Amino acid sequence: MYGINFNDANQNYLVGVKVNDVPTGYASFSTPAGIFAKFTTKAADRNQIDQFIGAAYGELGQSDEYGIGGNYNLEVVNNFVNDADTFTLFLPAVKK
């Protein structure tokens, strides 16, 4: 399961699954190309994941080499697929 968390005039959270072709009646969404910092955890509950996301933003914000580069936070949740137990977060980054 994939999640895209972003702000435009409102807070948005889109959830979906990867497909090769968009079925009739469904919509697709593309994020802007760019550099993303990858963070992975075994956290399984929402509180742990929220803390992990905050810590990941903090780590990226304190990096000497990269900064936070936008508002498209990409989430890959494997907790629900094939007994996997990982949560992967991709944060938009810019080289300083």
PDB file of C-alpha atoms in Angstrom, residues 34-86:
ATOM      1  CA  GLY A  34      13.133  14.909  -7.341  1.00  0.00           C
ATOM      2  CA  ILE A  35      15.513  13.685  -4.676  1.00  0.00           C
ATOM      3  CA  PHE A  36      14.016  11.735  -1.780  1.00  0.00           C
ATOM      4  CA  ALA A  37      15.605  10.651   1.509  1.00  0.00           C
ATOM      5  CA  LYS A  38      14.620   7.089   2.460  1.00  0.00           C
ATOM      6  CA  PHE A  39      13.867   6.022   6.036  1.00  0.00           C
ATOM      7  CA  THR A  40      12.695   2.529   7.065  1.00  0.00           C
ATOM      8  CA  THR A  41      11.402   1.158  10.364  1.00  0.00           C
ATOM      9  CA  LYS A  42       9.708  -1.922  11.751  1.00  0.00           C
ATOM     10  CA  ALA A  43       7.180   0.281  13.605  1.00  0.00           C
ATOM     11  CA  ALA A  44       3.707  -1.187  13.360  1.00  0.00           C
ATOM     12  CA  ASP A  45       1.275   1.053  15.231  1.00  0.00           C
ATOM     13  CA  ARG A  46       0.184   4.566  14.302  1.00  0.00           C
ATOM     14  CA  ASN A  47       1.816   6.279  17.306  1.00  0.00           C
ATOM     15  CA  GLN A  48       5.207   4.685  16.565  1.00  0.00           C
ATOM     16  CA  ILE A  49       4.882   5.585  12.891  1.00  0.00           C
ATOM     17  CA  ASP A  50       3.958   9.210  13.694  1.00  0.00           C
ATOM     18  CA  GLN A  51       6.998   9.494  15.984  1.00  0.00           C
ATOM     19  CA  PHE A  52       9.174   7.911  13.300  1.00  0.00           C
ATOM     20  CA  ILE A  53       7.953  10.409  10.676  1.00  0.00           C
ATOM     21  CA  GLY A  54       8.693  13.342  13.012  1.00  0.00           C
ATOM     22  CA  ALA A  55      12.171  11.981  13.772  1.00  0.00           C
ATOM     23  CA  ALA A  56      12.876  11.456  10.056  1.00  0.00           C
ATOM     24  CA  TYR A  57      11.967  15.087   9.287  1.00  0.00           C
ATOM     25  CA  GLY A  58      14.193  16.153  12.197  1.00  0.00           C
ATOM     26  CA  GLU A  59      17.104  14.100  10.902  1.00  0.00           C
ATOM     27  CA  LEU A  60      16.743  15.448   7.368  1.00  0.00           C
ATOM     28  CA  GLY A  61      16.365  19.003   8.684  1.00  0.00           C
ATOM     29  CA  GLN A  62      19.647  18.669  10.621  1.00  0.00           C
ATOM     30  CA  SER A  63      21.627  17.178   7.732  1.00  0.00           C
ATOM     31  CA  ASP A  64      24.699  19.138   6.621  1.00  0.00           C
ATOM     32  CA  GLU A  65      24.283  17.898   3.047  1.00  0.00           C
ATOM     33  CA  TYR A  66      20.492  17.890   2.419  1.00  0.00           C
ATOM     34  CA  GLY A  67      17.435  19.871   3.474  1.00  0.00           C
ATOM     35  CA  ILE A  68      13.674  19.329   3.318  1.00  0.00           C
ATOM     36  CA  GLY A  69      12.688  19.919  -0.282  1.00  0.00           C
ATOM     37  CA  GLY A  70       8.924  20.098  -0.534  1.00  0.00           C
ATOM     38  CA  ASN A  71       5.779  18.647   0.878  1.00  0.00           C
ATOM     39  CA  TYR A  72       5.302  15.298  -0.895  1.00  0.00           C
ATOM     40  CA  ASN A  73       5.914  12.718   1.828  1.00  0.00           C
ATOM     41  CA  LEU A  74       5.682   9.215   0.297  1.00  0.00           C
ATOM     42  CA  GLU A  75       4.848   6.245   2.502  1.00  0.00           C
ATOM     43  CA  VAL A  76       5.155   2.549   1.661  1.00  0.00           C
ATOM     44  CA  VAL A  77       3.278   0.391   4.135  1.00  0.00           C
ATOM     45  CA  ASN A  78       4.177  -3.281   3.899  1.00  0.00           C
ATOM     46  CA  ASN A  79       2.591  -4.215   7.237  1.00  0.00           C
ATOM     47  CA  PHE A  80      -0.518  -5.417   5.414  1.00  0.00           C
ATOM     48  CA  VAL A  81       1.145  -7.303   2.560  1.00  0.00           C
ATOM     49  CA  ASN A  82       2.646 -10.806   2.679  1.00  0.00           C
ATOM     50  CA  ASP A  83       3.290 -10.658   6.446  1.00  0.00           C
ATOM     51  CA  ALA A  84       5.959  -7.966   5.973  1.00  0.00           C
ATOM     52  CA  ASP A  85       6.461  -5.615   8.879  1.00  0.00           C
ATOM     53  CA  THR A  86       8.183  -2.549   7.466  1.00  0.00           C
TER      54      THR A  86
END
